[in-house]
Short mmCIF file of C-alpha atoms and ligand atoms in Angstrom, two decimals:
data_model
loop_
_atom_site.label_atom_id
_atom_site.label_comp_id
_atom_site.label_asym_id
_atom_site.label_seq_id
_atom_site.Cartn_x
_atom_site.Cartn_y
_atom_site.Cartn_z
CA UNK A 9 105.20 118.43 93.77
CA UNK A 10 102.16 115.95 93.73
CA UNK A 11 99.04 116.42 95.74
CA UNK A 12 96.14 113.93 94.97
CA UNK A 13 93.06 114.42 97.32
CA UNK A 14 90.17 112.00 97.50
CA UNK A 15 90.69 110.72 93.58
CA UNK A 16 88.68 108.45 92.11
CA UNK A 17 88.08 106.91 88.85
CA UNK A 18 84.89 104.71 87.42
CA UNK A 19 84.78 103.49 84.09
CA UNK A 20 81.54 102.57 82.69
CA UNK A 21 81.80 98.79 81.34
CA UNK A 22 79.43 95.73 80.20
CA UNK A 23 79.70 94.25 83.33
CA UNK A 24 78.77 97.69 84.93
CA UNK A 25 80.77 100.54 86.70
CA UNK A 26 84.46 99.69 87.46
CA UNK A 27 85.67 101.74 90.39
CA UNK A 28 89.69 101.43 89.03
CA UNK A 29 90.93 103.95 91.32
CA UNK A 30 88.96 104.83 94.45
CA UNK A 31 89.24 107.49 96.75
CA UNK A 32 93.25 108.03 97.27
CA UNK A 33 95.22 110.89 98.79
CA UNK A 34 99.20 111.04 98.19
CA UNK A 35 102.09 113.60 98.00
CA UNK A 36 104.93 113.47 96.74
CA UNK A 37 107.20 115.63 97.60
CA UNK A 38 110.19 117.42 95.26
CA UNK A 39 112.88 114.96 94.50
CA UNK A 40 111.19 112.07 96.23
CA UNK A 41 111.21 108.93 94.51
CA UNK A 42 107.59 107.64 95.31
CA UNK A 43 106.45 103.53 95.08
CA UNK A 44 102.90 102.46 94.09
CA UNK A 45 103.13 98.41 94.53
CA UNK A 46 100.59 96.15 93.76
CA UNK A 47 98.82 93.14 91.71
CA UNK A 48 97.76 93.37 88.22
CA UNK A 49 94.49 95.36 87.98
CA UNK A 50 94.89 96.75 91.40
CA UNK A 51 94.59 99.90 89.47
CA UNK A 52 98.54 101.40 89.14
CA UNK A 53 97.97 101.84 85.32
CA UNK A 54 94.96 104.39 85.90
CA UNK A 55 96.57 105.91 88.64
CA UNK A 56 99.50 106.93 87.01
CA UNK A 57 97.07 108.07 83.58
CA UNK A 58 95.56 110.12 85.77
CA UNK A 59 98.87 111.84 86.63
CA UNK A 60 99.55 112.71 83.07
CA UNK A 61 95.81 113.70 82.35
CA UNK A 62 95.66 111.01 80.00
CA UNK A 63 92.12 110.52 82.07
CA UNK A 64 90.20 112.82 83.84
CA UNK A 65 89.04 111.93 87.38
CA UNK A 66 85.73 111.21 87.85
CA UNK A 67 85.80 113.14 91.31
CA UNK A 68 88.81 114.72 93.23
CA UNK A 69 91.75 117.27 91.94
CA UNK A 70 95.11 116.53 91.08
CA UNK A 71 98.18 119.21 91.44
CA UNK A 72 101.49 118.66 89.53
CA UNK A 73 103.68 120.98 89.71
CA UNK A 74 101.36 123.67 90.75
CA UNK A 75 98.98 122.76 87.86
CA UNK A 76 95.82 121.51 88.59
CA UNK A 77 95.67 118.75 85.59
CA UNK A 78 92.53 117.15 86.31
CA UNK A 79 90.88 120.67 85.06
CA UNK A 80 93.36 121.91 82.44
CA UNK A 81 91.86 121.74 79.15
CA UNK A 82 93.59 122.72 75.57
CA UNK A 83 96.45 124.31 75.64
CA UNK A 84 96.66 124.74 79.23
CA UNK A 85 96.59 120.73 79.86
CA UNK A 86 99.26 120.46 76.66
CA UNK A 87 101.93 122.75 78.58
CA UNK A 88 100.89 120.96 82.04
CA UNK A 89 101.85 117.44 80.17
CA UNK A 90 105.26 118.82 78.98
CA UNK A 91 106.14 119.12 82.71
CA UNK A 92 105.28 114.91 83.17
CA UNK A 93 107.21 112.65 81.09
CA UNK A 94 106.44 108.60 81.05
CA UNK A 95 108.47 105.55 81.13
CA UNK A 96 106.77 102.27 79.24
CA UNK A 97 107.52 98.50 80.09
CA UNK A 98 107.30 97.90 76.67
CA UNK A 99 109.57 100.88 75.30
CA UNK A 100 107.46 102.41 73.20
CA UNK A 101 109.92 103.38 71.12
CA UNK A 102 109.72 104.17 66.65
CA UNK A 103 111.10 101.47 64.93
CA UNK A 104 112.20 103.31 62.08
CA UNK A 105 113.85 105.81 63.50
CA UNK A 106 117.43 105.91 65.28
CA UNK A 107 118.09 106.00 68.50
CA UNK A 108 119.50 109.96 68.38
CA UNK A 109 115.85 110.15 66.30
CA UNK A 110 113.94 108.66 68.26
CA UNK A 111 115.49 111.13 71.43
CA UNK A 112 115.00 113.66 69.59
CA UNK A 113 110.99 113.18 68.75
CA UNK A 114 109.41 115.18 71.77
CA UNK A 115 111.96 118.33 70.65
CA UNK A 116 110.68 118.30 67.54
CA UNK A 117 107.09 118.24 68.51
CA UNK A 118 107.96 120.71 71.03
CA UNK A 119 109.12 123.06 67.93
CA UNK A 120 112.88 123.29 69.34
CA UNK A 121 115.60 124.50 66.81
CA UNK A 122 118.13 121.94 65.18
CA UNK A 123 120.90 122.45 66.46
CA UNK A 124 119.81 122.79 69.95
CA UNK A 125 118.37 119.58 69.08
CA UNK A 126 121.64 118.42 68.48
CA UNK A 127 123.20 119.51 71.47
CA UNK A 128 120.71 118.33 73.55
CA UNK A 129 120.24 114.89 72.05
CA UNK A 130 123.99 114.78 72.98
CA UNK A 131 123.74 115.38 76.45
CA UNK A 132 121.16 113.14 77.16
CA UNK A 133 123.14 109.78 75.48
CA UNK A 134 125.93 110.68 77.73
CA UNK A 135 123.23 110.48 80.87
CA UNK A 136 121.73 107.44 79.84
CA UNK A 137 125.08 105.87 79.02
CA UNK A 138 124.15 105.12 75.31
CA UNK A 139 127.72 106.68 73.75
CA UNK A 140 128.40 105.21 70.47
CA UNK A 141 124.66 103.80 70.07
CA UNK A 142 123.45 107.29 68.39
CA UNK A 143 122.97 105.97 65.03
CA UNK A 144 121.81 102.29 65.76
CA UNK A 145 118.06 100.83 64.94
CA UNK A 146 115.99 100.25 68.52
CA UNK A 147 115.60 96.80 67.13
CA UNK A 148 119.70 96.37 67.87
CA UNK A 149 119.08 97.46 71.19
CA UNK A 150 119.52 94.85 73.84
CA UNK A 151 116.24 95.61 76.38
CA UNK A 152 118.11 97.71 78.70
CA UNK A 153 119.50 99.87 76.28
CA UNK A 154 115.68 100.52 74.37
CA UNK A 155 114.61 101.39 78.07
CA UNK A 156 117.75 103.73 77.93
CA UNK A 157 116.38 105.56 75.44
CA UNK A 158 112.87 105.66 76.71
CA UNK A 159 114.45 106.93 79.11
CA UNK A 160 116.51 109.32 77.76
CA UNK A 161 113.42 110.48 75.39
CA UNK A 162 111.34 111.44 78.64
CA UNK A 163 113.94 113.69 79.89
CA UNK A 164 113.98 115.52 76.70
CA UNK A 165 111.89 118.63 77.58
CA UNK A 166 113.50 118.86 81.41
CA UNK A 167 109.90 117.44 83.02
CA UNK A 168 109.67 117.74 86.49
CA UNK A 169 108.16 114.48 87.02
CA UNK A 170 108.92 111.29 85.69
CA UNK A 171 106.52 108.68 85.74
CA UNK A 172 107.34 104.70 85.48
CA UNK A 173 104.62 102.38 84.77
CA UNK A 174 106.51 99.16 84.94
CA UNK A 175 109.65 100.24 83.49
CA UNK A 176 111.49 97.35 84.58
CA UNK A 177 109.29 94.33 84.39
CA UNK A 178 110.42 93.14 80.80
CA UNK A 179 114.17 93.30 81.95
CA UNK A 180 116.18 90.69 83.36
CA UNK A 181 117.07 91.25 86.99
CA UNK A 182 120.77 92.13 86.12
CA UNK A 183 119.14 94.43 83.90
CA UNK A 184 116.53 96.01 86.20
CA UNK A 185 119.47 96.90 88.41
CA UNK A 186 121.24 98.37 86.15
CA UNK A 187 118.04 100.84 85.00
CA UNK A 188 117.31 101.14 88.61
CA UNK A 189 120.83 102.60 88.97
CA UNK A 190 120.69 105.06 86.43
CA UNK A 191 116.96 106.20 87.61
CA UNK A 192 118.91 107.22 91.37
CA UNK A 193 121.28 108.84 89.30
CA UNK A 194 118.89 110.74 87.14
CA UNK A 195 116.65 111.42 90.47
CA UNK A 196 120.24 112.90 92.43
CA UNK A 197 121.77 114.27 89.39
CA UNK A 198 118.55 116.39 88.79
CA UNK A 199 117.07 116.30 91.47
CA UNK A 200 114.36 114.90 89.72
CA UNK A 201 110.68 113.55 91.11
CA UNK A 202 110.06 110.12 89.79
CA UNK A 203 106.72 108.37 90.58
CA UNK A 204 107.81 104.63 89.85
CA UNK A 205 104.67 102.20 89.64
CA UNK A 206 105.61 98.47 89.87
CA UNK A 207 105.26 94.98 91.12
CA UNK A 208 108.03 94.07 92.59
CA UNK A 209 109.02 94.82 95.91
CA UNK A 210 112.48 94.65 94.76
CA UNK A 211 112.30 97.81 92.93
CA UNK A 212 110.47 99.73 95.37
CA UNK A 213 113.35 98.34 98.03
CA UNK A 214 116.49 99.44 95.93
CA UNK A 215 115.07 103.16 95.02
CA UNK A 216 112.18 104.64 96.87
CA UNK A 217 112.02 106.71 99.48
CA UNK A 218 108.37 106.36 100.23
CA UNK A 219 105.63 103.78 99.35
CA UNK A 220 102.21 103.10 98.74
CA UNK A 221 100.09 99.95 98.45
CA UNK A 222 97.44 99.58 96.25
CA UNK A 223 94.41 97.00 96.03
CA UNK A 224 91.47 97.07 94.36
CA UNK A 225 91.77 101.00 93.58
CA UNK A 226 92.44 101.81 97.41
CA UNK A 227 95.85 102.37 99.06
CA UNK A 228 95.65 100.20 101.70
CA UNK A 229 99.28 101.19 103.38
CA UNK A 230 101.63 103.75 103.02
CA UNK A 231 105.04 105.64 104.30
CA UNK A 232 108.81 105.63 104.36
CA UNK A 233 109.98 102.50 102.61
CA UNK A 234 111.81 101.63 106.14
CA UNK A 235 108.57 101.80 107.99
CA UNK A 236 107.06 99.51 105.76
CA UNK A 237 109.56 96.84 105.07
CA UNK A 238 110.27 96.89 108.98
CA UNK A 239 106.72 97.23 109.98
CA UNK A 240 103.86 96.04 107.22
CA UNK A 241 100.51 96.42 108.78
CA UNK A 242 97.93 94.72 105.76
CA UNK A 243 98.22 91.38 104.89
CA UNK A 244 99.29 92.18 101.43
CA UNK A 245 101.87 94.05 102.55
CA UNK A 246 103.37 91.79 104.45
CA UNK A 247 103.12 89.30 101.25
CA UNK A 248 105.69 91.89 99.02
CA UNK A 249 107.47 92.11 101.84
CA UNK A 250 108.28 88.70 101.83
CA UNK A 251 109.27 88.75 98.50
CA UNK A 252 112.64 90.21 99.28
CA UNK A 253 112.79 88.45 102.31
CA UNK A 254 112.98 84.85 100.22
CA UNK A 255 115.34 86.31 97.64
CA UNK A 256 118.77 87.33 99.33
CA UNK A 257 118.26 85.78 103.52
CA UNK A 258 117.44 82.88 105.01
CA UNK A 259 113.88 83.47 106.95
CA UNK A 260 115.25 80.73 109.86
CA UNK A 261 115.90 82.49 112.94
CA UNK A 262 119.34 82.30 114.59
CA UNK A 263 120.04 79.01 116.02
CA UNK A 264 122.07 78.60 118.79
CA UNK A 265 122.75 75.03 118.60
CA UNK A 266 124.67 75.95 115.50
CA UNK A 267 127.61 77.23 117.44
CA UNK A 268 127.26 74.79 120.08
CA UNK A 269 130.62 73.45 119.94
CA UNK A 270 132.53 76.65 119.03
CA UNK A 271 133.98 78.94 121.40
CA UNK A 272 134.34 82.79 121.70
CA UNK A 273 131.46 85.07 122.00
CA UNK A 274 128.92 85.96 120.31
CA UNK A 275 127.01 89.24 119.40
CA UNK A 276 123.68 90.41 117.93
CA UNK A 277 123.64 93.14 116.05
CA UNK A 278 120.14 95.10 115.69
CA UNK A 279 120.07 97.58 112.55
CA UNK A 280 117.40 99.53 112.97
CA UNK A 281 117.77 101.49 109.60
CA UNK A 282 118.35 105.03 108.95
CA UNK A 283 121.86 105.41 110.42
CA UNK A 284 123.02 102.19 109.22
CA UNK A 285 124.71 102.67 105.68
CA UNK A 286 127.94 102.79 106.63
CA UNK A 287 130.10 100.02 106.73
CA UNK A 288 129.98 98.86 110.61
CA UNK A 289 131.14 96.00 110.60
CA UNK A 290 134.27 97.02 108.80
CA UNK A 291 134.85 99.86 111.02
CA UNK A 292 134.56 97.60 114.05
CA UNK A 293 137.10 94.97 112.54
CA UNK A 294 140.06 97.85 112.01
CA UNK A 295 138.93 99.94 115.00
CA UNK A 296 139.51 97.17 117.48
CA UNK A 297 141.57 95.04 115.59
CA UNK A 298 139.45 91.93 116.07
CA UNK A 299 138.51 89.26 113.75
CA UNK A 300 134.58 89.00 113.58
CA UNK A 301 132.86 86.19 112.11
CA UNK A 302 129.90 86.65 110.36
CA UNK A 303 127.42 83.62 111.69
CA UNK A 304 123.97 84.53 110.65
CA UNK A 305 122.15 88.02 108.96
CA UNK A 306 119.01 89.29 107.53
CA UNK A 307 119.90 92.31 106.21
CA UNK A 308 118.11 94.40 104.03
CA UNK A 309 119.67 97.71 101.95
CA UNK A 310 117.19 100.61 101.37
CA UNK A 311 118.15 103.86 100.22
CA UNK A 312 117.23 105.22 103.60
CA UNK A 313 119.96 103.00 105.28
CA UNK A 314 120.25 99.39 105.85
CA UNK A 315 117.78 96.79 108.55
CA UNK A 316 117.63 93.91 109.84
CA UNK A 317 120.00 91.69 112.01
CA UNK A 318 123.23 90.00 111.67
CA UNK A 319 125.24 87.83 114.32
CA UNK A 320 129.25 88.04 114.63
CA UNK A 321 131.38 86.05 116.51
CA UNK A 322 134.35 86.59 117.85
CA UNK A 323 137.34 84.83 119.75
CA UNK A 324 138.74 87.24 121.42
CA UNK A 325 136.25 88.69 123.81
CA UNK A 326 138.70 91.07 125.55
CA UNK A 327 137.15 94.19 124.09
CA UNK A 328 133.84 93.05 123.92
CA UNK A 329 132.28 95.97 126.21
CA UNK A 330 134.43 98.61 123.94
CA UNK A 331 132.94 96.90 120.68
CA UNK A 332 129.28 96.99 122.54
CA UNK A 333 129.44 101.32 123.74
CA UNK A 334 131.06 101.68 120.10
CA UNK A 335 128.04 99.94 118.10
CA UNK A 336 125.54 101.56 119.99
CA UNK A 337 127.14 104.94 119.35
CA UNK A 338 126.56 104.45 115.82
CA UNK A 339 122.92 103.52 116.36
CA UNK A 340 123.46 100.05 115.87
CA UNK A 341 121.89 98.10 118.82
CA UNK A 342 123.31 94.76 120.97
CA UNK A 343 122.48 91.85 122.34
CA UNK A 344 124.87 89.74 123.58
CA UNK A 345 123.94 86.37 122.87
CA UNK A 346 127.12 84.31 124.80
CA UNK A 347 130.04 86.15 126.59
CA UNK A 348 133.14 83.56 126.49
N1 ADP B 421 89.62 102.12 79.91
C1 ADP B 421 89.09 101.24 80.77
N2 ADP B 421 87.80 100.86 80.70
C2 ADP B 421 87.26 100.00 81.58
N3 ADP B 421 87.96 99.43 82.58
C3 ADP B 421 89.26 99.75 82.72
C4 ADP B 421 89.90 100.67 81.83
N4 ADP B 421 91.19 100.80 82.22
C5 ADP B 421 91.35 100.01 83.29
N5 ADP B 421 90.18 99.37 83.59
C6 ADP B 421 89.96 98.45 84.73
O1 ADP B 421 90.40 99.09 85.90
C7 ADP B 421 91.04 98.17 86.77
C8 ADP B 421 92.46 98.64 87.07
O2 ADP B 421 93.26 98.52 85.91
P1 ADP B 421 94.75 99.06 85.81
O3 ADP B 421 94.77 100.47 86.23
O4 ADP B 421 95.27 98.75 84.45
O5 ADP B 421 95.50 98.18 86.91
P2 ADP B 421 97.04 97.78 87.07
O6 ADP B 421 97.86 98.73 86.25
O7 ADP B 421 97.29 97.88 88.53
O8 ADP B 421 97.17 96.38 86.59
C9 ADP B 421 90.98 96.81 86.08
O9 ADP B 421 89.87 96.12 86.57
C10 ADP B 421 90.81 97.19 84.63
O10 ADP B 421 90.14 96.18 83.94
MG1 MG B 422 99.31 98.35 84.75
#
């Protein structure tokens, strides 16, 4: 859907040339919700203005959707940009007009009848979950529901690429989730490519299927979100990385002195991603009919599948054996740490 080959863009300043976005290759493929994650002024902004042909490249070609934007011109580059919708951080909404209004801009521009206006403008508040807000000002909104409607106005004209720039970072985290959510939904419903640029390795943990790294103007890593989260190469990498890892698990390893005056076994469990979305644990607990005790985890949920490691204990270690052939079946793999 997206092929970038050796892009690069230099802006002529005071200070000299700045080389914003230097040398990068990436596809993204149809459907594919792609990451670019880095620091302010790593260059994610001109990136992503190059993917709209809001810039032109200084060297390299860009191909969305079969078009090669970097040389459309007139016309040609107008119908190209129809196909590439954006989502703001800061809304970018018009204040004076309604929310159904304001959803209904890029039809209008586009020349699209009224009443098919109408309809459509309908079907796209009952996507973004904005029933009953038609008529209300954006400055009612709360946040989430203004970056509803951005994103509700993007889909308008049926783009095949949706763009993010930060579409989450003025939200509260409940918030983010929630526009997070709807974004998979969008991406599943309509199978939809979404090129999500962000800081926060939160976002690119909860929706993307692939990432990308970005410093000073270079991609510096990339690949399947697993890969990365389980295996970050660069230093900066392993710095976002770390970000999740201090929000939702304790970074102390396992301790066995912990347990030291408990009895019963007790089991590693190695999730290697991938395979591991459904709910083991559960299965294991009805399966065998054994209580497990959850001791210690560091689990983190992609949308490829869940990684990391948790340790269960368990009193009865009768079955223990049965539990271990039954985990590994399910790609899940053991250790066992103490057999009572
Ligand atoms: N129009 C411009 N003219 C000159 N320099 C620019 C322009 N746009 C961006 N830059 C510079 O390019 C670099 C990357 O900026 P940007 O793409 O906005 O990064 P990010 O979105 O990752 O914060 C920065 O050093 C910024 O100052
Ligand atoms: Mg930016």
């Amino acid at each position: 859907m997206i092929v970038l080959s050796g892009v690069s863009k230099i802006f002529a300043s005071r200070h000299g040339a700045i080389t914003a976005v230097d040398n990068i290759n990436i596809n993204v493929n149809k459907g594919q919700i792609y990451g670019i994650i880095g620091y302010s002024g790593a260059g994610k902004s001109t990136l992503i203005r190059l993917l709209n042909g809001l810039e032109k490249p200084t060297s390299g070609s860009i191909i969305v959707a079969g078009q090669d934007i970097a040389q459309a011109r007139g016309e040609q580059l107008r119908q190209a940009r129809l196909k590439v919708s954006m989502v703001f951080q800061h809304f970018n909404l018009l204040w004076s007009r309604t929310v159904a209004e304001n959803i209904a801009f890029p039809l209008q521009i586009a020349g699209v009848n009224k009443s098919q206006i109408q309809q459509r403008v309908n079907e796209l508040i009952k996507l973004v979950g904005l029933e009953g807000r038609e008529n209300a000002w954006p400055a009612q909104l709360s946040g989430g529901q203004k970056q509803r409607v951005g994103i509700a106005r993007a889909l308008a004209n049926n783009p095949d690429v949706l763009l993010c720039d930060e579409a989450t970072s003025a939200l509260d985290p409940q918030t983010t989730d929630a526009i997070l959510d709807l974004l998979l939904d969008i991406n599943r419903q309509l199978n939809l490519t979404i090129v999500l640029i962000t800081h926060e390795m939160h976002v690119v943990r909860k929706v993307c299927q692939r990432v990308a790294v970005m410093e000073n103007g270079r991609i510096v890593e990339e690949g399947p979100v697993l890969d990365i989260f389980t295996h970050p190469k660069q230093p900066i990498t392993q710095t976002f990385v770390r970000q999740i890892a201090g929000q939702n698990t304790p970074r102390e390893p396992f301790n066995p002195l912990w347990v030291q005056g408990i009895g019963g076994s007790i089991l590693k469990l190695i999730f290697p991603g991938g395979e591991a979305r459904q709910p083991v644990i559960a299965d294991v607990i009805q399966h065998f009919n054994v209580a497990l005790n959850i001791l210690h985890g560091n689990i983190t949920q992609t949308v490829d599948g869940a990684f990391g490691e948790l340790y269960v204990h368990m009193d009865d270690a009768s079955q223990l054996e049965n539990i271990v052939q039954y985990l590994n079946q399910k790609r899940v793999e053991t250790e066992v740490i103490r057999h009572a």
